[in-house]
mmCIF file of C-alpha atoms in Angstrom:
data_model
loop_
_atom_site.group_PDB
_atom_site.id
_atom_site.type_symbol
_atom_site.label_atom_id
_atom_site.label_comp_id
_atom_site.label_asym_id
_atom_site.label_seq_id
_atom_site.Cartn_x
_atom_site.Cartn_y
_atom_site.Cartn_z
ATOM 1 C CA UNK A 1 96.956 93.928 179.677
ATOM 2 C CA UNK A 2 95.596 91.780 176.848
ATOM 3 C CA UNK A 3 98.144 90.128 174.571
ATOM 4 C CA UNK A 4 96.840 91.954 171.519
ATOM 5 C CA UNK A 5 97.247 95.322 173.228
ATOM 6 C CA UNK A 6 100.859 94.897 174.145
ATOM 7 C CA UNK A 7 103.147 97.562 172.765
ATOM 8 C CA UNK A 8 104.652 96.724 169.399
ATOM 9 C CA UNK A 9 108.058 97.816 170.684
ATOM 10 C CA UNK A 10 109.932 95.344 172.868
ATOM 11 C CA UNK A 11 113.131 96.069 174.750
ATOM 12 C CA UNK A 12 115.876 93.464 174.774
ATOM 13 C CA UNK A 13 119.298 94.205 176.210
ATOM 14 C CA UNK A 14 118.811 97.923 175.647
ATOM 15 C CA UNK A 15 117.969 97.559 171.924
ATOM 16 C CA UNK A 16 114.586 98.476 170.431
ATOM 17 C CA UNK A 17 112.824 95.725 168.519
ATOM 18 C CA UNK A 18 109.600 95.701 166.552
ATOM 19 C CA UNK A 19 106.894 93.105 167.134
ATOM 20 C CA UNK A 20 108.619 90.670 164.764
ATOM 21 C CA UNK A 21 111.775 90.902 166.853
ATOM 22 C CA UNK A 22 113.636 92.947 164.240
ATOM 23 C CA UNK A 23 115.988 95.676 165.393
ATOM 24 C CA UNK A 24 115.032 99.278 164.638
ATOM 25 C CA UNK A 25 117.801 101.707 163.753
ATOM 26 C CA UNK A 26 117.319 104.590 166.142
ATOM 27 C CA UNK A 27 120.698 104.993 167.785
ATOM 28 C CA UNK A 28 123.189 107.699 166.749
ATOM 29 C CA UNK A 29 125.869 104.993 166.897
ATOM 30 C CA UNK A 30 124.244 103.050 164.061
ATOM 31 C CA UNK A 31 123.822 106.159 161.945
ATOM 32 C CA UNK A 32 127.491 106.956 162.534
ATOM 33 C CA UNK A 33 128.509 103.384 161.668
ATOM 34 C CA UNK A 34 126.642 103.678 158.367
ATOM 35 C CA UNK A 35 128.178 107.077 157.681
ATOM 36 C CA UNK A 36 131.658 105.578 158.082
ATOM 37 C CA UNK A 37 130.687 102.551 155.990
ATOM 38 C CA UNK A 38 129.823 104.877 153.095
ATOM 39 C CA UNK A 39 132.768 107.242 153.490
ATOM 40 C CA UNK A 40 135.849 105.404 152.213
ATOM 41 C CA UNK A 41 138.566 106.468 151.566
ATOM 42 C CA UNK A 42 139.655 102.922 150.703
ATOM 43 C CA UNK A 43 136.748 100.509 150.358
ATOM 44 C CA UNK A 44 133.463 100.246 152.267
ATOM 45 C CA UNK A 45 132.321 98.448 155.425
ATOM 46 C CA UNK A 46 130.184 95.709 153.920
ATOM 47 C CA UNK A 47 129.557 94.063 157.291
ATOM 48 C CA UNK A 48 128.048 97.215 158.809
ATOM 49 C CA UNK A 49 125.841 97.661 155.778
ATOM 50 C CA UNK A 50 124.558 94.100 156.009
ATOM 51 C CA UNK A 51 123.950 94.234 159.746
ATOM 52 C CA UNK A 52 122.227 97.636 159.803
ATOM 53 C CA UNK A 53 120.681 98.307 156.401
ATOM 54 C CA UNK A 54 119.107 94.862 156.191
ATOM 55 C CA UNK A 55 117.045 95.657 159.307
ATOM 56 C CA UNK A 56 116.099 99.229 158.359
ATOM 57 C CA UNK A 57 112.493 100.148 157.713
ATOM 58 C CA UNK A 58 111.576 103.158 155.527
ATOM 59 C CA UNK A 59 111.510 105.524 158.521
ATOM 60 C CA UNK A 60 115.000 104.399 159.550
ATOM 61 C CA UNK A 61 116.339 105.063 156.062
ATOM 62 C CA UNK A 62 114.765 108.516 156.079
ATOM 63 C CA UNK A 63 116.519 109.226 159.380
ATOM 64 C CA UNK A 64 119.818 108.036 157.933
ATOM 65 C CA UNK A 65 119.463 110.201 154.812
ATOM 66 C CA UNK A 66 118.638 113.288 156.872
ATOM 67 C CA UNK A 67 121.628 112.731 159.154
ATOM 68 C CA UNK A 68 124.026 112.551 156.191
ATOM 69 C CA UNK A 69 123.549 115.833 154.283
ATOM 70 C CA UNK A 70 126.934 115.473 152.563
ATOM 71 C CA UNK A 71 125.735 112.192 151.011
ATOM 72 C CA UNK A 72 122.093 113.144 150.457
ATOM 73 C CA UNK A 73 120.629 116.555 149.670
ATOM 74 C CA UNK A 74 117.065 117.770 150.042
ATOM 75 C CA UNK A 75 115.395 117.969 146.652
ATOM 76 C CA UNK A 76 112.970 120.774 145.899
ATOM 77 C CA UNK A 77 110.296 118.159 145.376
ATOM 78 C CA UNK A 78 110.573 117.113 149.015
ATOM 79 C CA UNK A 79 112.802 114.014 149.110
ATOM 80 C CA UNK A 80 116.435 113.281 149.988
ATOM 81 C CA UNK A 81 118.451 112.424 146.886
ATOM 82 C CA UNK A 82 121.944 110.993 146.513
ATOM 83 C CA UNK A 83 124.629 113.548 145.853
ATOM 84 C CA UNK A 84 125.840 112.658 142.350
ATOM 85 C CA UNK A 85 129.545 113.116 143.141
ATOM 86 C CA UNK A 86 129.309 111.021 146.295
ATOM 87 C CA UNK A 87 127.421 108.326 144.389
ATOM 88 C CA UNK A 88 130.300 108.063 141.919
ATOM 89 C CA UNK A 89 132.763 108.039 144.804
ATOM 90 C CA UNK A 90 130.802 105.272 146.548
ATOM 91 C CA UNK A 91 130.636 103.169 143.379
ATOM 92 C CA UNK A 92 134.431 103.357 143.064
ATOM 93 C CA UNK A 93 134.936 102.393 146.699
ATOM 94 C CA UNK A 94 132.560 99.452 146.413
ATOM 95 C CA UNK A 95 134.558 98.153 143.427
ATOM 96 C CA UNK A 96 137.948 98.521 145.107
ATOM 97 C CA UNK A 97 137.882 95.028 146.656
ATOM 98 C CA UNK A 98 136.710 93.485 143.382
ATOM 99 C CA UNK A 99 139.525 95.128 141.436
ATOM 100 C CA UNK A 100 142.102 94.032 143.993
ATOM 101 C CA UNK A 101 140.957 90.406 143.661
ATOM 102 C CA UNK A 102 141.046 90.616 139.860
ATOM 103 C CA UNK A 103 144.571 92.054 139.891
ATOM 104 C CA UNK A 104 145.752 89.403 142.343
ATOM 105 C CA UNK A 105 144.439 86.546 140.181
ATOM 106 C CA UNK A 106 145.774 87.947 136.895
ATOM 107 C CA UNK A 107 148.897 86.558 135.275
ATOM 108 C CA UNK A 108 151.683 89.048 136.152
ATOM 109 C CA UNK A 109 152.460 89.604 132.476
ATOM 110 C CA UNK A 110 148.870 90.608 131.685
ATOM 111 C CA UNK A 111 148.633 92.766 134.806
ATOM 112 C CA UNK A 112 151.806 94.674 133.964
ATOM 113 C CA UNK A 113 150.795 95.055 130.313
ATOM 114 C CA UNK A 114 147.514 96.671 131.401
ATOM 115 C CA UNK A 115 149.400 98.949 133.787
ATOM 116 C CA UNK A 116 151.820 99.990 131.025
ATOM 117 C CA UNK A 117 148.885 101.086 128.902
ATOM 118 C CA UNK A 118 147.232 102.849 131.827
ATOM 119 C CA UNK A 119 150.405 104.792 132.615
ATOM 120 C CA UNK A 120 150.278 106.840 129.406
ATOM 121 C CA UNK A 121 146.539 106.896 128.758
ATOM 122 C CA UNK A 122 145.812 108.793 131.946
ATOM 123 C CA UNK A 123 145.769 112.587 132.037
ATOM 124 C CA UNK A 124 148.268 113.679 133.130
ATOM 125 C CA UNK A 125 150.415 110.683 132.140
ATOM 126 C CA UNK A 126 151.814 108.577 134.980
ATOM 127 C CA UNK A 127 155.506 108.465 134.088
ATOM 128 C CA UNK A 128 156.383 107.152 137.537
ATOM 129 C CA UNK A 129 154.146 104.115 136.993
ATOM 130 C CA UNK A 130 155.863 103.261 133.715
ATOM 131 C CA UNK A 131 159.273 103.691 135.372
ATOM 132 C CA UNK A 132 158.138 101.488 138.248
ATOM 133 C CA UNK A 133 157.152 98.696 135.876
ATOM 134 C CA UNK A 134 160.322 98.888 133.777
ATOM 135 C CA UNK A 135 162.750 99.207 136.690
ATOM 136 C CA UNK A 136 161.385 97.061 139.539
ATOM 137 C CA UNK A 137 160.711 93.926 137.494
ATOM 138 C CA UNK A 138 163.429 91.491 136.492
ATOM 139 C CA UNK A 139 164.480 91.484 132.861
ATOM 140 C CA UNK A 140 162.496 88.294 132.209
ATOM 141 C CA UNK A 141 159.413 89.594 134.034
ATOM 142 C CA UNK A 142 159.239 92.785 132.004
ATOM 143 C CA UNK A 143 160.029 90.921 128.795
ATOM 144 C CA UNK A 144 156.951 88.818 129.549
ATOM 145 C CA UNK A 145 154.884 91.968 130.040
ATOM 146 C CA UNK A 146 156.136 93.284 126.698
ATOM 147 C CA UNK A 147 155.073 90.032 125.011
ATOM 148 C CA UNK A 148 151.657 90.231 126.672
ATOM 149 C CA UNK A 149 151.305 93.857 125.561
ATOM 150 C CA UNK A 150 151.868 92.885 121.937
ATOM 151 C CA UNK A 151 149.301 90.075 122.178
ATOM 152 C CA UNK A 152 146.704 92.353 123.801
ATOM 153 C CA UNK A 153 147.174 95.522 121.742
ATOM 154 C CA UNK A 154 148.942 94.528 118.509
ATOM 155 C CA UNK A 155 151.798 96.964 119.037
ATOM 156 C CA UNK A 156 155.031 96.976 120.986
ATOM 157 C CA UNK A 157 155.561 98.770 124.274
ATOM 158 C CA UNK A 158 158.392 100.713 122.649
ATOM 159 C CA UNK A 159 156.224 102.170 119.873
ATOM 160 C CA UNK A 160 153.343 102.778 122.311
ATOM 161 C CA UNK A 161 155.644 104.899 124.466
ATOM 162 C CA UNK A 162 157.487 106.612 121.611
ATOM 163 C CA UNK A 163 154.364 108.078 119.992
ATOM 164 C CA UNK A 164 152.963 109.425 123.284
ATOM 165 C CA UNK A 165 156.028 111.034 124.847
ATOM 166 C CA UNK A 166 158.407 113.713 123.567
ATOM 167 C CA UNK A 167 161.832 115.130 124.318
ATOM 168 C CA UNK A 168 164.024 113.832 127.113
ATOM 169 C CA UNK A 169 161.134 111.839 128.603
ATOM 170 C CA UNK A 170 160.837 109.884 125.349
ATOM 171 C CA UNK A 171 164.559 109.123 125.243
ATOM 172 C CA UNK A 172 164.581 107.931 128.844
ATOM 173 C CA UNK A 173 161.319 105.957 128.864
ATOM 174 C CA UNK A 174 161.857 104.201 125.525
ATOM 175 C CA UNK A 175 165.323 103.175 126.662
ATOM 176 C CA UNK A 176 163.995 101.893 130.009
ATOM 177 C CA UNK A 177 161.237 99.756 128.473
ATOM 178 C CA UNK A 178 163.573 98.410 125.771
ATOM 179 C CA UNK A 179 166.521 97.274 127.865
ATOM 180 C CA UNK A 180 167.200 93.694 128.961
ATOM 181 C CA UNK A 181 169.556 94.169 131.892
ATOM 182 C CA UNK A 182 172.266 91.778 133.005
ATOM 183 C CA UNK A 183 170.987 90.124 136.212
ATOM 184 C CA UNK A 184 174.318 88.880 137.553
ATOM 185 C CA UNK A 185 176.499 90.206 140.360
ATOM 186 C CA UNK A 186 179.822 90.664 138.566
ATOM 187 C CA UNK A 187 181.030 94.273 138.328
ATOM 188 C CA UNK A 188 184.214 96.098 137.351
ATOM 189 C CA UNK A 189 185.284 98.428 140.169
ATOM 190 C CA UNK A 190 187.494 100.510 137.896
ATOM 191 C CA UNK A 191 184.591 101.162 135.505
ATOM 192 C CA UNK A 192 182.281 101.893 138.431
ATOM 193 C CA UNK A 193 184.706 104.521 139.729
ATOM 194 C CA UNK A 194 184.933 106.129 136.291
ATOM 195 C CA UNK A 195 181.172 106.188 135.759
ATOM 196 C CA UNK A 196 180.582 107.448 139.284
ATOM 197 C CA UNK A 197 182.800 110.406 138.411
ATOM 198 C CA UNK A 198 180.828 110.960 135.194
ATOM 199 C CA UNK A 199 177.585 111.039 137.145
ATOM 200 C CA UNK A 200 179.081 113.370 139.726
ATOM 201 C CA UNK A 201 180.293 115.762 137.039
ATOM 202 C CA UNK A 202 176.944 115.749 135.263
ATOM 203 C CA UNK A 203 174.917 116.263 138.437
ATOM 204 C CA UNK A 204 177.133 118.520 140.537
ATOM 205 C CA UNK A 205 178.351 120.852 137.806
ATOM 206 C CA UNK A 206 175.583 120.998 135.200
ATOM 207 C CA UNK A 207 172.210 122.664 135.543
ATOM 208 C CA UNK A 208 169.106 120.445 135.557
ATOM 209 C CA UNK A 209 168.363 120.878 131.852
ATOM 210 C CA UNK A 210 171.961 119.920 131.038
ATOM 211 C CA UNK A 211 171.677 116.748 133.114
ATOM 212 C CA UNK A 212 168.717 115.722 130.989
ATOM 213 C CA UNK A 213 170.796 116.206 127.857
ATOM 214 C CA UNK A 214 173.772 114.218 129.169
ATOM 215 C CA UNK A 215 174.029 110.996 127.156
ATOM 216 C CA UNK A 216 176.271 109.365 129.747
ATOM 217 C CA UNK A 217 173.668 109.752 132.502
ATOM 218 C CA UNK A 218 171.050 108.231 130.216
ATOM 219 C CA UNK A 219 173.339 105.381 129.150
ATOM 220 C CA UNK A 220 174.332 104.427 132.685
ATOM 221 C CA UNK A 221 170.785 104.459 134.081
ATOM 222 C CA UNK A 222 169.200 102.593 131.177
ATOM 223 C CA UNK A 223 171.771 99.858 130.464
ATOM 224 C CA UNK A 224 173.700 98.934 133.618
ATOM 225 C CA UNK A 225 172.602 96.061 135.849
ATOM 226 C CA UNK A 226 170.753 96.782 139.081
ATOM 227 C CA UNK A 227 173.597 95.349 141.142
ATOM 228 C CA UNK A 228 176.031 97.582 139.256
ATOM 229 C CA UNK A 229 173.836 100.652 139.835
ATOM 230 C CA UNK A 230 173.453 99.886 143.537
ATOM 231 C CA UNK A 231 177.235 99.793 143.784
ATOM 232 C CA UNK A 232 177.491 103.128 141.942
ATOM 233 C CA UNK A 233 174.857 104.514 144.297
ATOM 234 C CA UNK A 234 177.026 103.539 147.271
ATOM 235 C CA UNK A 235 180.250 104.873 145.737
ATOM 236 C CA UNK A 236 178.542 108.145 144.792
ATOM 237 C CA UNK A 237 177.454 108.777 148.386
ATOM 238 C CA UNK A 238 180.956 107.961 149.641
ATOM 239 C CA UNK A 239 182.513 110.362 147.141
ATOM 240 C CA UNK A 240 180.095 113.295 147.330
ATOM 241 C CA UNK A 241 178.427 113.033 150.748
ATOM 242 C CA UNK A 242 174.904 112.882 149.327
ATOM 243 C CA UNK A 243 172.968 110.201 147.517
ATOM 244 C CA UNK A 244 171.873 110.213 143.903
ATOM 245 C CA UNK A 245 168.138 110.630 144.512
ATOM 246 C CA UNK A 246 168.757 113.648 146.769
ATOM 247 C CA UNK A 247 170.862 115.348 144.108
ATOM 248 C CA UNK A 248 168.229 114.546 141.477
ATOM 249 C CA UNK A 249 165.345 115.748 143.644
ATOM 250 C CA UNK A 250 164.412 118.503 141.179
ATOM 251 C CA UNK A 251 164.147 116.044 138.275
ATOM 252 C CA UNK A 252 161.399 113.708 139.433
ATOM 253 C CA UNK A 253 161.577 111.362 136.471
ATOM 254 C CA UNK A 254 165.285 110.663 137.125
ATOM 255 C CA UNK A 255 164.790 110.472 140.890
ATOM 256 C CA UNK A 256 162.069 107.837 140.429
ATOM 257 C CA UNK A 257 164.321 105.911 138.055
ATOM 258 C CA UNK A 258 167.169 105.821 140.578
ATOM 259 C CA UNK A 259 164.893 104.837 143.459
ATOM 260 C CA UNK A 260 163.182 102.064 141.484
ATOM 261 C CA UNK A 261 166.513 100.641 140.333
ATOM 262 C CA UNK A 262 168.555 101.080 143.505
ATOM 263 C CA UNK A 263 166.110 101.249 146.423
ATOM 264 C CA UNK A 264 162.657 99.800 145.606
ATOM 265 C CA UNK A 265 161.585 99.546 149.295
ATOM 266 C CA UNK A 266 162.116 103.304 149.704
ATOM 267 C CA UNK A 267 160.159 104.043 146.531
ATOM 268 C CA UNK A 268 157.266 101.726 147.411
ATOM 269 C CA UNK A 269 157.036 102.875 151.040
ATOM 270 C CA UNK A 270 156.668 106.474 149.828
ATOM 271 C CA UNK A 271 153.992 105.426 147.335
ATOM 272 C CA UNK A 272 152.076 103.613 150.096
ATOM 273 C CA UNK A 273 152.288 106.548 152.485
ATOM 274 C CA UNK A 274 150.949 108.929 149.849
ATOM 275 C CA UNK A 275 148.121 106.513 149.009
ATOM 276 C CA UNK A 276 147.010 106.477 152.660
ATOM 277 C CA UNK A 277 147.448 110.213 153.263
ATOM 278 C CA UNK A 278 144.593 112.567 154.117
ATOM 279 C CA UNK A 279 143.521 113.540 150.599
ATOM 280 C CA UNK A 280 145.038 111.254 147.964
ATOM 281 C CA UNK A 281 144.081 111.524 144.317
ATOM 282 C CA UNK A 282 142.347 108.570 142.702
ATOM 283 C CA UNK A 283 145.614 107.572 140.998
ATOM 284 C CA UNK A 284 147.403 107.662 144.346
ATOM 285 C CA UNK A 285 144.650 105.597 145.981
ATOM 286 C CA UNK A 286 144.878 102.957 143.243
ATOM 287 C CA UNK A 287 148.566 102.577 144.054
ATOM 288 C CA UNK A 288 147.679 100.990 147.402
ATOM 289 C CA UNK A 289 146.175 98.001 145.589
ATOM 290 C CA UNK A 290 148.928 97.912 142.988
ATOM 291 C CA UNK A 291 151.846 97.881 145.400
ATOM 292 C CA UNK A 292 150.368 95.316 147.802
ATOM 293 C CA UNK A 293 149.255 92.984 145.005
ATOM 294 C CA UNK A 294 152.460 93.151 142.959
ATOM 295 C CA UNK A 295 155.023 93.089 145.800
ATOM 296 C CA UNK A 296 153.504 90.536 148.208
ATOM 297 C CA UNK A 297 155.665 87.678 146.959
ATOM 298 C CA UNK A 298 158.663 89.836 146.010
ATOM 299 C CA UNK A 299 159.906 92.214 148.703
ATOM 300 C CA UNK A 300 156.990 92.991 151.028
ATOM 301 C CA UNK A 301 159.088 92.353 154.122
ATOM 302 C CA UNK A 302 161.669 94.934 153.019
ATOM 303 C CA UNK A 303 158.936 97.443 152.125
ATOM 304 C CA UNK A 304 157.196 96.999 155.486
ATOM 305 C CA UNK A 305 160.475 97.451 157.370
ATOM 306 C CA UNK A 306 161.298 100.616 155.425
ATOM 307 C CA UNK A 307 157.764 101.935 155.923
ATOM 308 C CA UNK A 308 157.991 101.397 159.688
ATOM 309 C CA UNK A 309 161.429 103.012 159.833
ATOM 310 C CA UNK A 310 160.445 106.015 157.724
ATOM 311 C CA UNK A 311 156.954 106.731 159.086
ATOM 312 C CA UNK A 312 157.066 105.267 162.596
ATOM 313 C CA UNK A 313 154.056 102.978 162.170
ATOM 314 C CA UNK A 314 153.648 99.355 161.084
ATOM 315 C CA UNK A 315 152.302 99.034 157.553
ATOM 316 C CA UNK A 316 149.472 96.731 158.630
ATOM 317 C CA UNK A 317 148.262 99.244 161.233
ATOM 318 C CA UNK A 318 148.189 102.036 158.645
ATOM 319 C CA UNK A 319 146.196 99.861 156.242
ATOM 320 C CA UNK A 320 143.726 98.903 158.971
ATOM 321 C CA UNK A 321 143.239 102.577 159.826
ATOM 322 C CA UNK A 322 142.891 103.775 156.212
ATOM 323 C CA UNK A 323 140.969 100.983 154.478
ATOM 324 C CA UNK A 324 137.517 99.494 155.016
ATOM 325 C CA UNK A 325 135.748 96.153 154.934
ATOM 326 C CA UNK A 326 136.666 93.272 152.658
ATOM 327 C CA UNK A 327 139.191 95.432 150.825
ATOM 328 C CA UNK A 328 141.075 96.135 154.078
ATOM 329 C CA UNK A 329 140.963 92.491 155.130
ATOM 330 C CA UNK A 330 142.243 91.340 151.742
ATOM 331 C CA UNK A 331 145.177 93.775 151.749
ATOM 332 C CA UNK A 332 146.101 92.863 155.329
ATOM 333 C CA UNK A 333 145.993 89.169 154.428
ATOM 334 C CA UNK A 334 148.387 89.748 151.521
ATOM 335 C CA UNK A 335 150.779 91.824 153.601
ATOM 336 C CA UNK A 336 150.849 89.159 156.335
ATOM 337 C CA UNK A 337 151.560 86.560 153.665
ATOM 338 C CA UNK A 338 154.440 88.684 152.367
ATOM 339 C CA UNK A 339 155.859 89.175 155.865
ATOM 340 C CA UNK A 340 155.769 85.427 156.479
ATOM 341 C CA UNK A 341 157.740 84.597 153.319
#
């Protein structure tokens, strides 16, 4: 056969190539790889896109669009168009790695100041995020965030919270963001016993709405040191046979406050599990970045141990299964760094 009449399709190691030696996307495996690359739920597979899409000719792309009806829909004019909702979803997933890098490189004060603002500008407001920031940072760390907030927005965190929240939530949240807790280890056992009894009386005897109105509960949770509160937490369980967060389960805002102050690894492991669940909300998905970025150099080892104990799977394995591409690799790198510290 003459050279010029040779078929334009060559076969090399089972792959179809055109006459220029470029691979043609014909296999179901490549279509499936692209489908997964576009599907999230945490990031996208940039490598698959580069390896496959860069070699696609127009016919290949038509095949891909037709095989992904949930991404593309047939227009009445006779072409496959992007589904508008999936396009927005894809844009968010593509930016997830970028946002993680930006958060990681930010000064912690600026990052927390932005998160404070986000917590009450979302609808519905993210009270748990504000509690997380106020209760899991050291007094100096959150003071820095409050300074940064004033520089960025020309108002204090306290007034920002006070004008956006009402009732018991306002009393609790303003007190939490205003306090500068003692960071030492010294406690008075006699006072702890007395205040443990006050908490027990408020929680065990009163109804939920009465707990929220109890000034002693508010005072203890918003002014005492974390070491002091961890000791109260222990004494409470010894005295009543249940822990504080269990008895406050019906009042989520108080439960989150107790967990953030007394058991951050439990709180963060639950946040991570929810973020990597089957159908997380966008706010819940964003928490995956937030927790990994902000806790890597703080208590990642404790969080990973609690996560493994509570959910029976290593944190890194869950991230590798849930996330995609550069975003996944970046999060795994940070977690490994935290585990090595």
